[in-house]
GROMACS .gro file of C-alpha atoms in nm:
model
  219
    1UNK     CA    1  16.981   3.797  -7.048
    2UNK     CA    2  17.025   3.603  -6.762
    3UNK     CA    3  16.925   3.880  -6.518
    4UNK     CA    4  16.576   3.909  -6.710
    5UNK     CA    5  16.494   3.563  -6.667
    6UNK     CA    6  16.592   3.603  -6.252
    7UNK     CA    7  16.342   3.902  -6.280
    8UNK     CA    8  16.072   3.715  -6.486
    9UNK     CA    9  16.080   3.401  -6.239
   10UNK     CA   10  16.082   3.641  -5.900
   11UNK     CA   11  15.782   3.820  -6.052
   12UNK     CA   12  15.609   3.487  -6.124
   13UNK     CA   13  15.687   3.366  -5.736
   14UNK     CA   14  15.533   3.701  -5.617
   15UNK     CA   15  15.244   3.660  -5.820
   16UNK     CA   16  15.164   3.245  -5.694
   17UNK     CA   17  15.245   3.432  -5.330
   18UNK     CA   18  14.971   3.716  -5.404
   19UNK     CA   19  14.747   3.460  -5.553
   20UNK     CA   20  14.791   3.236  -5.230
   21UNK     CA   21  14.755   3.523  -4.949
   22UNK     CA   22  14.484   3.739  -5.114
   23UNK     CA   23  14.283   3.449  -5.101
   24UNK     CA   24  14.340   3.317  -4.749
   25UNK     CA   25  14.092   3.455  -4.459
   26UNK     CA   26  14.064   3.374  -4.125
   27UNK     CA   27  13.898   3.417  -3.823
   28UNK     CA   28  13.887   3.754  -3.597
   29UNK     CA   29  14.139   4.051  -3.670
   30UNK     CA   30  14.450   3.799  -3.660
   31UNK     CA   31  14.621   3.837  -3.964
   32UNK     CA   32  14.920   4.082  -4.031
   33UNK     CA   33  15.047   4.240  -4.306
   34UNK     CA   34  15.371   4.402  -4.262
   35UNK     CA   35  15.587   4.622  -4.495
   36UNK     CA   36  15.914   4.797  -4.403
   37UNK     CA   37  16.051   5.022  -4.684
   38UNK     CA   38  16.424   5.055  -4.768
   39UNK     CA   39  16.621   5.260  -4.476
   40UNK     CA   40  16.396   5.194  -4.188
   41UNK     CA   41  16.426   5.093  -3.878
   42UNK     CA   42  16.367   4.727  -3.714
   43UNK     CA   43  16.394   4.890  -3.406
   44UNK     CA   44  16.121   5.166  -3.475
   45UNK     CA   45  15.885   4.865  -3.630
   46UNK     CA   46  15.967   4.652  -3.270
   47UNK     CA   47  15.866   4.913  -3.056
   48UNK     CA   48  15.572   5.016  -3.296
   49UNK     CA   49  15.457   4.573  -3.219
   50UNK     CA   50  15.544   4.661  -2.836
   51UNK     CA   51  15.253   4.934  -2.869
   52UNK     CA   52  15.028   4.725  -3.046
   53UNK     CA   53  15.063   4.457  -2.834
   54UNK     CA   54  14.944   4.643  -2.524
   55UNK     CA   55  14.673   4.791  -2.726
   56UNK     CA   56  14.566   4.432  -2.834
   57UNK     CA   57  14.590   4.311  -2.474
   58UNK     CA   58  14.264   4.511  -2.369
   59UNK     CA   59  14.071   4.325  -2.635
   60UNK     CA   60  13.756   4.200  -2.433
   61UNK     CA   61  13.701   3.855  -2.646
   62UNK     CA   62  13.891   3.577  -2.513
   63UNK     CA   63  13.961   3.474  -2.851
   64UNK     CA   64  14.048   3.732  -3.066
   65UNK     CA   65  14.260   3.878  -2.776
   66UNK     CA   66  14.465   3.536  -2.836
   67UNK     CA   67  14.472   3.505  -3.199
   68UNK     CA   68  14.559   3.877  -3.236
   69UNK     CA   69  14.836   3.864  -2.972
   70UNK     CA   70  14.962   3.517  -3.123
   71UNK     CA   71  15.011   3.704  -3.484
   72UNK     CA   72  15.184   4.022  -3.293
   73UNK     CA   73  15.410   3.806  -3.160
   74UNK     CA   74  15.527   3.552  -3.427
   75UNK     CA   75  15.599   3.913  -3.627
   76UNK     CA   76  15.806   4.038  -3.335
   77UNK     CA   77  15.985   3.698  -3.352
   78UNK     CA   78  16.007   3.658  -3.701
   79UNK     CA   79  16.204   4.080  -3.678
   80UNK     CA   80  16.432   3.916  -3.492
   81UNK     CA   81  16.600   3.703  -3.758
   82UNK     CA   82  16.639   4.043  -3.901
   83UNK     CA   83  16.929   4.289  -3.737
   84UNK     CA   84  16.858   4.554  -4.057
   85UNK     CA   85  16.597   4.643  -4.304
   86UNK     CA   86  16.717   4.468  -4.608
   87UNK     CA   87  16.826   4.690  -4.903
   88UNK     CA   88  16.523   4.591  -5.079
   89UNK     CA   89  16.268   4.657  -4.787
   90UNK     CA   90  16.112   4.350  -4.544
   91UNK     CA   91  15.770   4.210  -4.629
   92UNK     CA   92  15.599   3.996  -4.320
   93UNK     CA   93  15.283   3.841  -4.358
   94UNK     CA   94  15.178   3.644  -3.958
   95UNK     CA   95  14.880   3.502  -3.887
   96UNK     CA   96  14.605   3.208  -3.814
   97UNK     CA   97  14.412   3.140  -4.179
   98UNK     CA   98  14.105   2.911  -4.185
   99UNK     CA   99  14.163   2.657  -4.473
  100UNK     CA  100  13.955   2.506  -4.726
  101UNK     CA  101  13.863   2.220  -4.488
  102UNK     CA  102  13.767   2.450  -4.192
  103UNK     CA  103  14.128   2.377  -3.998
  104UNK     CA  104  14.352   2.669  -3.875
  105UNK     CA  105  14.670   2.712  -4.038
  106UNK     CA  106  14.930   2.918  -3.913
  107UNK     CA  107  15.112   3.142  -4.166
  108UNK     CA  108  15.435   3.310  -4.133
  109UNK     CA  109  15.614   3.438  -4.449
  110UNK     CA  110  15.907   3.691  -4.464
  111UNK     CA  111  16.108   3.778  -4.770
  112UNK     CA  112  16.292   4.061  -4.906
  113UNK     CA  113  16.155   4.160  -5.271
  114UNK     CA  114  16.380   4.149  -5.530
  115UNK     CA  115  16.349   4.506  -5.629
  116UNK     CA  116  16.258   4.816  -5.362
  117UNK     CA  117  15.943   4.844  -5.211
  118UNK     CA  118  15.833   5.215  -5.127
  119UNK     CA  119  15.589   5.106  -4.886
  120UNK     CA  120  15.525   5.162  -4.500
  121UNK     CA  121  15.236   4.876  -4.345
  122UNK     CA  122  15.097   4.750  -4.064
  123UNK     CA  123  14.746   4.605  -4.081
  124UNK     CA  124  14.618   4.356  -3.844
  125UNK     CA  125  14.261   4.209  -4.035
  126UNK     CA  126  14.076   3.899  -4.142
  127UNK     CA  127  14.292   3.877  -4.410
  128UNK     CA  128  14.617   3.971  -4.588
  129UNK     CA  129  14.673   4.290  -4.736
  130UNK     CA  130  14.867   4.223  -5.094
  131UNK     CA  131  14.801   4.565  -5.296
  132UNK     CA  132  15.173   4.715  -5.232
  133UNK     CA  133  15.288   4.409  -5.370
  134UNK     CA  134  15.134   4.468  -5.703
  135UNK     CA  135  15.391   4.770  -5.764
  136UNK     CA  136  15.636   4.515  -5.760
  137UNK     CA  137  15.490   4.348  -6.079
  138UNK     CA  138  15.505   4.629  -6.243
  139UNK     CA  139  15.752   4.600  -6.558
  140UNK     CA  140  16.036   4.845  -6.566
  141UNK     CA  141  16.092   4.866  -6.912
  142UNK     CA  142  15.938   5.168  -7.111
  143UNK     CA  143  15.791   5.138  -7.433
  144UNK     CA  144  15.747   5.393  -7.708
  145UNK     CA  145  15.422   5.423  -7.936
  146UNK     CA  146  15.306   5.596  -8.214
  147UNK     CA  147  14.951   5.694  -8.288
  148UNK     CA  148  14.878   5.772  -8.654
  149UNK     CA  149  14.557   5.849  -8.855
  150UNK     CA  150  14.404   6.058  -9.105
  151UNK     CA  151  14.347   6.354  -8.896
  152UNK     CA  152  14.740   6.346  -8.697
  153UNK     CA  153  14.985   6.150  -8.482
  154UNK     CA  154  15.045   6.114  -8.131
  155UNK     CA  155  15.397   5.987  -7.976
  156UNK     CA  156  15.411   5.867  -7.634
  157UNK     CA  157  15.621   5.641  -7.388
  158UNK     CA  158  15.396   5.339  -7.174
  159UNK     CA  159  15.618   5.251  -6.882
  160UNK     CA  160  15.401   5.008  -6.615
  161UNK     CA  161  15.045   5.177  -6.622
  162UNK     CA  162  15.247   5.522  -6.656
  163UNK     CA  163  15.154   5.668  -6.995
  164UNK     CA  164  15.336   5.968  -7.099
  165UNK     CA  165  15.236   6.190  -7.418
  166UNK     CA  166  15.584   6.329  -7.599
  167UNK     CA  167  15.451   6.536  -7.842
  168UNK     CA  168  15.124   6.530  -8.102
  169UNK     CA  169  14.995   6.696  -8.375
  170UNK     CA  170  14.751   6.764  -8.681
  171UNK     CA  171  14.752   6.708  -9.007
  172UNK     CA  172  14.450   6.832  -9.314
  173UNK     CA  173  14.511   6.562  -9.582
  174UNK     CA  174  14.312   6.652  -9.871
  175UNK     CA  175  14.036   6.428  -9.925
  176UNK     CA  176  13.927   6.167 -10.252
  177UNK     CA  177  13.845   6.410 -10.541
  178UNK     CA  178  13.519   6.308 -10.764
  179UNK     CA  179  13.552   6.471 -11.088
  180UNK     CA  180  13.715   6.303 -11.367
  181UNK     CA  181  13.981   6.420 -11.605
  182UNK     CA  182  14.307   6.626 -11.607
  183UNK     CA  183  14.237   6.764 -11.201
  184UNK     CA  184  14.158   6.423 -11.080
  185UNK     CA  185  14.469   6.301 -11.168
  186UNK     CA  186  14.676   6.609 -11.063
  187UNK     CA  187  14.478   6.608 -10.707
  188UNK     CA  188  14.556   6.256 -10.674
  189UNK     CA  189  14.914   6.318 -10.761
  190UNK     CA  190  14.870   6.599 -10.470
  191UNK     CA  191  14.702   6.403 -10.202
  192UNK     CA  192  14.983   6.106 -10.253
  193UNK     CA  193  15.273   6.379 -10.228
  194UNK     CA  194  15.074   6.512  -9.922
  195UNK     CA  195  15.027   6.169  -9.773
  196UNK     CA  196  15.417   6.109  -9.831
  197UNK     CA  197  15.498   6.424  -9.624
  198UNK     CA  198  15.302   6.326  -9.321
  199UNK     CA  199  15.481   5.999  -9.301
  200UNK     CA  200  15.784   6.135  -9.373
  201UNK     CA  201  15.743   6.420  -9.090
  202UNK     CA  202  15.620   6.130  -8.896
  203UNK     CA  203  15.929   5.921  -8.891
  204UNK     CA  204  16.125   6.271  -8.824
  205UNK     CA  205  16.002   6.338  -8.545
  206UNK     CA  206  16.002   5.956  -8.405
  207UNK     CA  207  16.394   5.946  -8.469
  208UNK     CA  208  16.396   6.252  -8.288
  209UNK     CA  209  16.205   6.143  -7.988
  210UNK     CA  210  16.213   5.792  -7.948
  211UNK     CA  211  16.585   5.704  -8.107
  212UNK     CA  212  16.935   5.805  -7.968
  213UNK     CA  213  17.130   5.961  -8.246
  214UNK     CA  214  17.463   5.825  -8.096
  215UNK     CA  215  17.375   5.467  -8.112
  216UNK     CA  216  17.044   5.474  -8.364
  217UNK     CA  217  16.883   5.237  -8.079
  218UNK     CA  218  16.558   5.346  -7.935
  219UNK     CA  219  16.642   5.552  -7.608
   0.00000   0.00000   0.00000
């Protein structure tokens, strides 16, 4: 549906954006990585910048002191904009990057993610901080599986790198028979009815588990 394909182009943006910051650096401790979490405050995160700033202010090199307090700064600005924490949370990324060509760039990026973001950062470093942001790449939907050999079956549900076990269990399936004649073929006849129960008691207990009697779609 349409709001799929929003989802799949806002997690291809994020990941061009990760690709982009994790791989900037710069010079010095100058580069912030901010991330407000649904329901906080921009107030709290001001005064929280306020601190910081007169922390930063007793940094002895000339330089750094700059840079750092430059970064602090464009982030209190760039709060401003802001009179609430978006519904989604706030992510801020401030900060002088060196570029390919040796130049300083200045970066500052703010967007709200287009799902929640149940993160709380503040790092000021040589570069930007993109890990929380990998949660948001995460894909909602859960999947069932089914695990079936010789010796049992295993059901689970895979939802992002969250694997969940349902319910497993063992089976003895008789094995190939060598001798010939009349008890070959009655084994075989035994092992096939055998082999017919597991799958059968297989695809029981997946209807039960992974398929919503109401509807007969998976649940």
């Amino acid at each position: 549906g349409e709001g799929e394909d929003d989802a799949h182009v806002q997690m291809w943006k994020v990941k061009q954006l990760i690709r982009k910051l994790s791989a900037a650096r710069g010079n010095g401790t100058s580069m912030i990585s901010l991330i407000i979490p649904p329901g906080d405050q921009i107030s709290r995160v001001q005064k929280m910048l306020g601190d910081e700033f007169g922390t930063a202010s007793n940094i002895k090199s000339r330089v750094t002191r700059q840079s750092v307090l430059s970064a602090i700064t464009s982030t209190q600005q760039k709060l401003k904009i802001y009179t609430r924490v978006p519904p989604n949370g706030l992510v801020v990324y401030c900060g002088m990057i060196i570029t390919e060509d040796g130049k300083p760039k200045k970066v500052n990026i703010d967007f709200e993610p287009y799902k929640p973001i149940n993160t709380s950062l503040y790092l000021c470093d040589n570069k930007f901080h993109t890990e929380a942001l990998d949660e948001l790449l995460r894909d909602d939907d859960t999947f069932g599986f089914i695990i079936m050999d010789g010796n049992g079956c295993l059901f689970g549900t895979l939802c992002g790198s969250n694997r969940t076990i349902l319910h497993k269990f063992t089976v003895d399936l008789p094995k190939k028979h060598g001798r010939g004649g009349q008890s070959a073929l009655r084994f075989a006849r035994l092992r096939l009815e055998k082999r017919k129960n597991y799958i059968r008691k297989v695809a029981e207990i997946a209807q039960q588990l992974l398929i919503d009697n109401s509807t007969n779609l998976p649940n």
